[in-house]
Structure formats: structure tokens, C-alpha cells
Amino acid sequence: MERNYNFCAGPSTLPEAVLRQAQAELLNWHGLGASVMEISHRSKDFEAIVTQCEQKMRSLLNIPENYKVIFLQGGAYAQFSMIPLNLLGNNTRIDMIETGVWSSKAIGAMKRYADINIAASTKDTKFTTLPEANALNFSEDSAFVHYCDNETINGVEFNYIVDNTPSPVVADMSSNILSREFDVSKFGVIYAGAQKNIGPSGVTLVIVRDDLLGKADSKMSDVFNYELQSKNLSMINTPPTFSLYMIDLVLTWLQNQGGVAAIEQVNNAKATMLYDLIDKSEFYNNPVAVNARSRMNVPFTIVNSELDPIFLAKAKEQGLINLEGHRSVGGMRASIYNALPLEGVKALCEFMSDFEKQYG
Amino acid sequence: MERNYNFCAGPSTLPEAVLRQAQAELLNWHGLGASVMEISHRSKDFEAIVTQCEQKMRSLLNIPENYKVIFLQGGAYAQFSMIPLNLLGNNTRIDMIETGVWSSKAIGAMKRYADINIAASTKDTKFTTLPEANALNFSEDSAFVHYCDNETINGVEFNYIVDNTPSPVVADMSSNILSREFDVSKFGVIYAGAQKNIGPSGVTLVIVRDDLLGKADSKMSDVFNYELQSKNLSMINTPPTFSLYMIDLVLTWLQNQGGVAAIEQVNNAKATMLYDLIDKSEFYNNPVAVNARSRMNVPFTIVNSELDPIFLAKAKEQGLINLEGHRSVGGMRASIYNALPLEGVKALCEFMSDFEKQYG
């Protein structure tokens, strides 16, 4: 088989139809006699791509008019600094919820800029649970509340929106944006690295409510100033043009799948199938509380961890690749983003059943 | 013809052989059953790409061991802020040379961080000359000296290295790096957006002498901290993986051309051919002093500017595209980077001669 089922956590699998289109027009895009990556970002042809990326994202996520949609560089990691530099103003406090590796990294970065109030932490459960929605201890004077909606490494996903907060909510949705419907208007800022559900790596999506603009630190580069970038079609500097082109194709693909509501049904079916297999088995295990489980990233272990390398090698033979767990936790992880088809999860479940019969 | 000769100033033309290889393996790279843009940046396969990019860059530019080579995001524009944030320490002064639009933008950005001493400016000649090497007024207490080695918009290129300065020299080589041999050891920092001679957009090359590290501003994101990125193979955050893959292919292509010394000969031949035609003509004009002319970006005008749109339309019919001058200056501009072949400049010169015969 030319293409494997690729469970990589990111950069992750892309829709095959998108890759085939990119391949077909790689040397001659739109009859220009040049690749899309060889034309000026200031050309009408390329500006249309960025405009379409914004419009399709607005349509798919039902983003209200009073939100800006921008595409930046530097990954979600850079946003850990850019968010305080854009939003703090004279405020000196941030409320943060800790539910896994990525929200912990955000805390480590943001504490350079402000006093951090930990509104809740699930560290005591080794990040296998969610905090109770009514047990979040917000301060009254914070600039914003930060949380990570889906923890890629820990396999934990919020099953509620953090709401009724004294200050605007900022959410890292890198690994679950576009995977389910949600109400954008509940948020001040939503940000996401592209390399899971949006496209290839190199682009960071930022959705920001316009009343939060205007407080950017004067020492920050214009390139990371939300207000300036939103006024300049995200092109104060030369953007990663090929990545944006790919995003445009991925968003079109998602529209053709029926949009976010339709892909959410598929995502639920995929996750249910995989968790059911794990839960019915004495051989596989997932450590996360049922109500905290991610529909995107499913970490699992085999009771006898000596079987891990055999499992991974045999899975690869079957065309099921990149199932290694994160280097910090070991075991296995199946990332089942939008572009990983239902058939891929079926194939994985069949393989896991067979493997259990042989080695269990 | 499927491919035109593309004179775009950036993102600019890429070697056709590179695009053909990328096209062939776009859905299945190295037999992985996945695209290179669908695999983890932490995988051995991908880390090898970044390591090769560094090694090839070191080899092509003969970079000494005491320099770090890193690949960042945000473009040269972001470096206008990252350079002071990485290098200033307790210093409060920067020496800057102004020779065109890009060095002026750098001054505008860097003055947020320090007092700027303009060591020289050619603004009075409308950026058509170079400052005399012995007439640069450096301060004794600056953190560094900044200049732009090739001004993409103005078509001005230094014909000497700024040397014998009291503080380390920082050079923006976005539009002429890898186009000619030069002595890296004369510089403290060299930086370049990739989208001219290195690869597609989305990556910024930074070459930094290691004794300049260790002074980074604590409020800066780790993602832009030269020292931290150099210790982490430029992968503190997820890099733009496809762009780095393309850079690896472009650098291999350049090695196959015979390296920088060989491409320099071709570049000189291309520039000489085009400037000779302009200088021998009463019909075309280039405003830049002969000793200040860029070998990469050749802006030119037609005496009767009403002919500009006719020139551009007829050139396009002949497969000579993206010859429009920068929106700030008008006229025409031929960017003739490494990947624009000699045959392309020959075709342009033939077209220009014919056009002059018809309309001159």
C-alpha cells in the first residue's frame, strides 16, 4: 500500500485528497507556470488564499463578527509569550488551569510576565482527570483565564467550556480545534498550532475578540502583535505561503465532509470504537477517567510493557504507523484527528484484537 | 510551456529539479507511507533533515565551528526585534547603516530597544549609492553594527564587508546569501529569510557567533532565544517541517551545481548580461550607481513609463513573469536569484531587445 494509516500526534496525517491535489499542481499552480510557493505573498492570487482561509475558518467555526482571525508563526509555544504580551496591559495576574504537559508548559512560560494563580490542577491524579467545573478558584483581578482544551500528551480533553469567569477565557485548542462544534463567543482568545487538524506545521491560528486588542507591549515585534496583524491580513512579514495554501485545501476538504458537525460524528464514532476495545480488554489499558478522555489522542498501555516494541513493529507491518507513545510517558498513543479515517481506526482495532489473541 | 521564467522577488523561483523531487515523493516519503509533512519533527527521519540542513549550510558557506546555525520562524522582520532582545544585554546603543527600505525598517523596529546611531545613510541619493567604507561613523559603545547586505527593493548590494568595527557586525543577507562567497568570520550574526536563495517561505536562517549568546532578554519567548534554539536543534517548538525539507533539497541542488563559488560565476554572468543591456540602451534605465548594483535584484524603468503595462503584458505572453517593480517604486524589477537559470536571463534580454526595437 502506498499510504499507511498514520496515527502521528503532529505534524499529523493530512487528507489524501488534499495531498493529491497539491501534488498535481505543485509545479504549475492555477496555470501561472509557477508553484504556489514561488509567488509573491502580495500577489492577488496569494492574497485570495489567505482571505479564503479566514472566510472558511469563520464559516466552519461560526466565528462572530467581533472576532479577528489571524495566522501567525512560532507555534502555540510562541503564543505562551505572545498572549501575555498582547493582553496583559497593566494587569499583573493570570488565572491558569493545569491539566497536563501543555498547560504546565504554558504556566512555565507565562509566569515570566505575571503572577500566576492556579485556578485548578489535576497534577495529583497524574493528569488523568478534569477539575470540577464548579471548583475553579478564579481571582477577581486577572487579565485572563488560560486552559488547554485538549492535552495531546496526556489524552485529556475538557467536556465543558470554562465559563462564568471574572476575566476573558484563553484556550489552547491546538489538538482539537475543528473536531467538534463549540461556541466561540464564550472565549476571549482561541489559539492552535496548525499541525493537527488545520494543515501542515508552520502556522498558528489565533482567534481574538476585538475588545481585547490595543494593549500590546511596545517591545514586541509587530509580527506578533494581534492588532497589527489583523489589520494587515496576517502579512506584516512574509507568511509560510505553502502551509497557508495547504490549510485552504484542508478547510475545503472539511467543508466537503459536511463541516464540523459532520466530522464530529465521525470523530465520536472513532473514539468510541477504540475506547470500547480498550475498556473491554484486560490486556490494554487507558489511565484517563472516562469523562476526561480525549477524542483526539488515545494513549494506551499493554499490561506487559515488554510487548510494546513487538506491538509497534507488527502494527507497522500492517500499515499502522506512528503509534509510539510520547517519549515522556512511553506506551502507545493513537492520534485520531479529523484526517484519520474511520477505516483507519477499524484497522487498528482489528489489529489490536488479533494482537491480544496472540499475546494475551 | 508548463514552467515560466519567474523573476519574483520572493517568495521566488525554486530549482525545477527540487520541485519535481518533492512532487514525486509528496504522498510517500522515504517509503514511510506518509508525506514528509505528516511525520513527527521528533522522529529520527525528520531530525536527519534538520541536521543535514545545518551541515550543508556549514559546508556551503564555510561556517566556522564557533558559530551556531539555527532555523527560526517569523521572517527577517521578526529578527528586527529578536536581534536586540538576544544581543543587547545591558547595552543601550546600536550602530545602523541605512541603504534602503529594509535597513530603514530595521531601524524603525530596533529603535524601540536602544538608542540608534546612524553610522551612514544614503537616503540623500534616494538609496542609489553605497556609503564609503572609510566614512562610517561608529560609536565606541554600541552592542552591534547592523546593515543590510542586499536591498531587495532598491537593488543595492554592498561590494565590501563592513569591517574593523568597534562592535560585532550583524547583517541581513535575506536576498543575497548563498549567491557569492564571503567570510562568515567577519560577522557576529548573519540572518536571512529563506524565501529567496534558501527555499520556500516560513524559515529564517540565523548564524550567530557563540560568544554573543547568553544575553537574551528574559521576557522573550524561548522560541526566539538563539542559545536555547541552538541547544535544541532549532526545535523548541514544532518547526515548519515541509519548508525545512525543501531547504534540504535546495542545498543539495546547490552542492550539485558546484557550490557557492560556482553559482557566483553564473550569478555574475546573469547580472552582467542584464545590466549591459540596460546601460547600452537609451530606452531602459537603472538608477543605481554602478558600484552599488545588486547582482540579485535589478530594478529598471522604461523612459516612457506608459509602456510599463505593455512591457509586462507582453513579457508574460513570452513566459517571463513577475517582473513588476515593488509597489513602492513602480517600474520593473528582475530578481535573478540562484534558481533563476542563465537561460531565463537570456530570454529576458532577448525580449527586452525586441521590445525596444518595437517601441523605442
PDB file of C-alpha atoms in Angstrom, chain B residues 182-305:
ATOM      1  CA  PHE B 182      32.194  35.664   1.703  1.00  0.00           C
ATOM      2  CA  ASP B 183      33.994  35.348   5.001  1.00  0.00           C
ATOM      3  CA  VAL B 184      31.488  34.430   7.709  1.00  0.00           C
ATOM      4  CA  SER B 185      34.097  35.022  10.415  1.00  0.00           C
ATOM      5  CA  LYS B 186      33.826  38.781   9.824  1.00  0.00           C
ATOM      6  CA  PHE B 187      30.301  38.736  11.270  1.00  0.00           C
ATOM      7  CA  GLY B 188      28.685  38.422  14.669  1.00  0.00           C
ATOM      8  CA  VAL B 189      25.257  37.499  13.303  1.00  0.00           C
ATOM      9  CA  ILE B 190      24.025  36.785   9.797  1.00  0.00           C
ATOM     10  CA  TYR B 191      20.318  36.326   9.219  1.00  0.00           C
ATOM     11  CA  ALA B 192      18.194  35.642   6.179  1.00  0.00           C
ATOM     12  CA  GLY B 193      14.583  34.890   5.341  1.00  0.00           C
ATOM     13  CA  ALA B 194      14.615  31.646   3.376  1.00  0.00           C
ATOM     14  CA  GLN B 195      12.294  32.663   0.571  1.00  0.00           C
ATOM     15  CA  LYS B 196      14.903  33.875  -1.933  1.00  0.00           C
ATOM     16  CA  ASN B 197      18.012  31.681  -2.176  1.00  0.00           C
ATOM     17  CA  ILE B 198      17.361  29.103   0.551  1.00  0.00           C
ATOM     18  CA  GLY B 199      13.901  27.634  -0.056  1.00  0.00           C
ATOM     19  CA  PRO B 200      10.225  28.436   0.379  1.00  0.00           C
ATOM     20  CA  SER B 201       8.988  30.959   2.932  1.00  0.00           C
ATOM     21  CA  GLY B 202       8.420  30.175   6.606  1.00  0.00           C
ATOM     22  CA  VAL B 203      12.006  29.755   7.795  1.00  0.00           C
ATOM     23  CA  THR B 204      14.599  32.303   8.891  1.00  0.00           C
ATOM     24  CA  LEU B 205      18.254  31.310   8.972  1.00  0.00           C
ATOM     25  CA  VAL B 206      20.322  32.740  11.835  1.00  0.00           C
ATOM     26  CA  ILE B 207      24.092  32.240  12.044  1.00  0.00           C
ATOM     27  CA  VAL B 208      25.443  33.550  15.339  1.00  0.00           C
ATOM     28  CA  ARG B 209      28.940  33.606  16.856  1.00  0.00           C
ATOM     29  CA  ASP B 210      28.759  31.690  20.115  1.00  0.00           C
ATOM     30  CA  ASP B 211      30.395  34.347  22.305  1.00  0.00           C
ATOM     31  CA  LEU B 212      27.372  36.580  21.648  1.00  0.00           C
ATOM     32  CA  LEU B 213      24.969  34.148  23.287  1.00  0.00           C
ATOM     33  CA  GLY B 214      23.839  34.261  26.902  1.00  0.00           C
ATOM     34  CA  LYS B 215      22.437  37.789  26.986  1.00  0.00           C
ATOM     35  CA  ALA B 216      18.866  37.086  25.926  1.00  0.00           C
ATOM     36  CA  ASP B 217      16.089  39.158  27.448  1.00  0.00           C
ATOM     37  CA  SER B 218      14.214  37.025  29.982  1.00  0.00           C
ATOM     38  CA  LYS B 219      10.835  38.186  28.682  1.00  0.00           C
ATOM     39  CA  MET B 220      11.486  36.773  25.232  1.00  0.00           C
ATOM     40  CA  SER B 221       9.852  33.539  24.111  1.00  0.00           C
ATOM     41  CA  ASP B 222      12.195  30.540  24.184  1.00  0.00           C
ATOM     42  CA  VAL B 223      11.234  30.076  20.556  1.00  0.00           C
ATOM     43  CA  PHE B 224      13.313  33.139  19.638  1.00  0.00           C
ATOM     44  CA  ASN B 225      16.158  32.605  22.070  1.00  0.00           C
ATOM     45  CA  TYR B 226      19.223  31.855  19.934  1.00  0.00           C
ATOM     46  CA  GLU B 227      21.018  29.996  22.701  1.00  0.00           C
ATOM     47  CA  LEU B 228      18.077  27.760  23.600  1.00  0.00           C
ATOM     48  CA  GLN B 229      17.218  27.022  19.983  1.00  0.00           C
ATOM     49  CA  SER B 230      20.849  26.198  19.168  1.00  0.00           C
ATOM     50  CA  LYS B 231      20.860  23.680  22.016  1.00  0.00           C
ATOM     51  CA  ASN B 232      17.626  22.102  20.761  1.00  0.00           C
ATOM     52  CA  LEU B 233      18.278  21.585  17.047  1.00  0.00           C
ATOM     53  CA  SER B 234      16.005  24.581  16.315  1.00  0.00           C
ATOM     54  CA  MET B 235      13.056  22.547  17.590  1.00  0.00           C
ATOM     55  CA  ILE B 236      11.907  24.008  20.893  1.00  0.00           C
ATOM     56  CA  ASN B 237       8.601  24.298  19.083  1.00  0.00           C
ATOM     57  CA  THR B 238       7.323  22.389  16.058  1.00  0.00           C
ATOM     58  CA  PRO B 239       9.204  23.823  13.081  1.00  0.00           C
ATOM     59  CA  PRO B 240       7.742  24.294   9.587  1.00  0.00           C
ATOM     60  CA  THR B 241       8.721  20.782   8.573  1.00  0.00           C
ATOM     61  CA  PHE B 242       7.912  20.912   4.872  1.00  0.00           C
ATOM     62  CA  SER B 243       9.882  24.157   4.417  1.00  0.00           C
ATOM     63  CA  LEU B 244      12.929  22.597   6.094  1.00  0.00           C
ATOM     64  CA  TYR B 245      12.613  19.534   3.880  1.00  0.00           C
ATOM     65  CA  MET B 246      12.574  21.822   0.835  1.00  0.00           C
ATOM     66  CA  ILE B 247      15.622  23.702   2.141  1.00  0.00           C
ATOM     67  CA  ASP B 248      17.495  20.414   2.432  1.00  0.00           C
ATOM     68  CA  LEU B 249      16.670  19.687  -1.225  1.00  0.00           C
ATOM     69  CA  VAL B 250      17.689  23.191  -2.359  1.00  0.00           C
ATOM     70  CA  LEU B 251      21.021  22.951  -0.556  1.00  0.00           C
ATOM     71  CA  THR B 252      21.691  19.566  -2.172  1.00  0.00           C
ATOM     72  CA  TRP B 253      20.838  21.106  -5.539  1.00  0.00           C
ATOM     73  CA  LEU B 254      23.293  23.932  -4.864  1.00  0.00           C
ATOM     74  CA  GLN B 255      26.013  21.444  -3.946  1.00  0.00           C
ATOM     75  CA  ASN B 256      25.310  19.675  -7.232  1.00  0.00           C
ATOM     76  CA  GLN B 257      25.756  22.967  -9.091  1.00  0.00           C
ATOM     77  CA  GLY B 258      29.286  23.117  -7.691  1.00  0.00           C
ATOM     78  CA  GLY B 259      28.532  25.098  -4.569  1.00  0.00           C
ATOM     79  CA  VAL B 260      28.610  28.819  -3.883  1.00  0.00           C
ATOM     80  CA  ALA B 261      31.769  29.604  -5.887  1.00  0.00           C
ATOM     81  CA  ALA B 262      30.254  28.036  -8.998  1.00  0.00           C
ATOM     82  CA  ILE B 263      26.836  29.665  -8.659  1.00  0.00           C
ATOM     83  CA  GLU B 264      28.576  33.006  -8.054  1.00  0.00           C
ATOM     84  CA  GLN B 265      30.055  32.789 -11.553  1.00  0.00           C
ATOM     85  CA  VAL B 266      26.639  32.130 -13.038  1.00  0.00           C
ATOM     86  CA  ASN B 267      25.118  34.948 -10.986  1.00  0.00           C
ATOM     87  CA  ASN B 268      27.801  37.351 -12.166  1.00  0.00           C
ATOM     88  CA  ALA B 269      27.205  36.362 -15.788  1.00  0.00           C
ATOM     89  CA  LYS B 270      23.448  36.835 -15.407  1.00  0.00           C
ATOM     90  CA  ALA B 271      23.754  40.266 -13.779  1.00  0.00           C
ATOM     91  CA  THR B 272      26.389  41.454 -16.242  1.00  0.00           C
ATOM     92  CA  MET B 273      24.239  40.442 -19.202  1.00  0.00           C
ATOM     93  CA  LEU B 274      21.203  42.310 -17.915  1.00  0.00           C
ATOM     94  CA  TYR B 275      22.973  45.477 -16.745  1.00  0.00           C
ATOM     95  CA  ASP B 276      24.934  45.628 -20.030  1.00  0.00           C
ATOM     96  CA  LEU B 277      21.711  45.617 -21.995  1.00  0.00           C
ATOM     97  CA  ILE B 278      20.225  48.350 -19.798  1.00  0.00           C
ATOM     98  CA  ASP B 279      23.348  50.512 -19.917  1.00  0.00           C
ATOM     99  CA  LYS B 280      23.734  50.266 -23.690  1.00  0.00           C
ATOM    100  CA  SER B 281      20.123  51.287 -24.166  1.00  0.00           C
ATOM    101  CA  GLU B 282      18.576  54.774 -24.167  1.00  0.00           C
ATOM    102  CA  PHE B 283      15.236  53.064 -23.667  1.00  0.00           C
ATOM    103  CA  TYR B 284      15.795  51.288 -20.339  1.00  0.00           C
ATOM    104  CA  ASN B 285      17.280  52.786 -17.221  1.00  0.00           C
ATOM    105  CA  ASN B 286      18.638  51.584 -13.880  1.00  0.00           C
ATOM    106  CA  PRO B 287      19.076  54.337 -11.288  1.00  0.00           C
ATOM    107  CA  VAL B 288      21.683  52.664  -9.085  1.00  0.00           C
ATOM    108  CA  ALA B 289      25.373  53.683  -9.083  1.00  0.00           C
ATOM    109  CA  VAL B 290      27.413  51.029 -10.895  1.00  0.00           C
ATOM    110  CA  ASN B 291      29.441  50.048  -7.818  1.00  0.00           C
ATOM    111  CA  ALA B 292      26.274  49.698  -5.725  1.00  0.00           C
ATOM    112  CA  ARG B 293      24.251  47.494  -8.036  1.00  0.00           C
ATOM    113  CA  SER B 294      22.694  44.297  -6.796  1.00  0.00           C
ATOM    114  CA  ARG B 295      23.501  41.068  -8.604  1.00  0.00           C
ATOM    115  CA  MET B 296      20.204  39.661  -7.319  1.00  0.00           C
ATOM    116  CA  ASN B 297      17.556  42.357  -7.808  1.00  0.00           C
ATOM    117  CA  VAL B 298      17.677  44.545 -10.902  1.00  0.00           C
ATOM    118  CA  PRO B 299      15.091  47.321 -10.884  1.00  0.00           C
ATOM    119  CA  PHE B 300      14.686  49.134 -14.190  1.00  0.00           C
ATOM    120  CA  THR B 301      12.407  51.644 -15.858  1.00  0.00           C
ATOM    121  CA  ILE B 302      11.381  52.468 -19.393  1.00  0.00           C
ATOM    122  CA  VAL B 303      11.921  56.101 -20.328  1.00  0.00           C
ATOM    123  CA  ASN B 304       8.261  56.342 -21.267  1.00  0.00           C
ATOM    124  CA  SER B 305       6.577  54.766 -18.238  1.00  0.00           C
TER     125      SER B 305
END
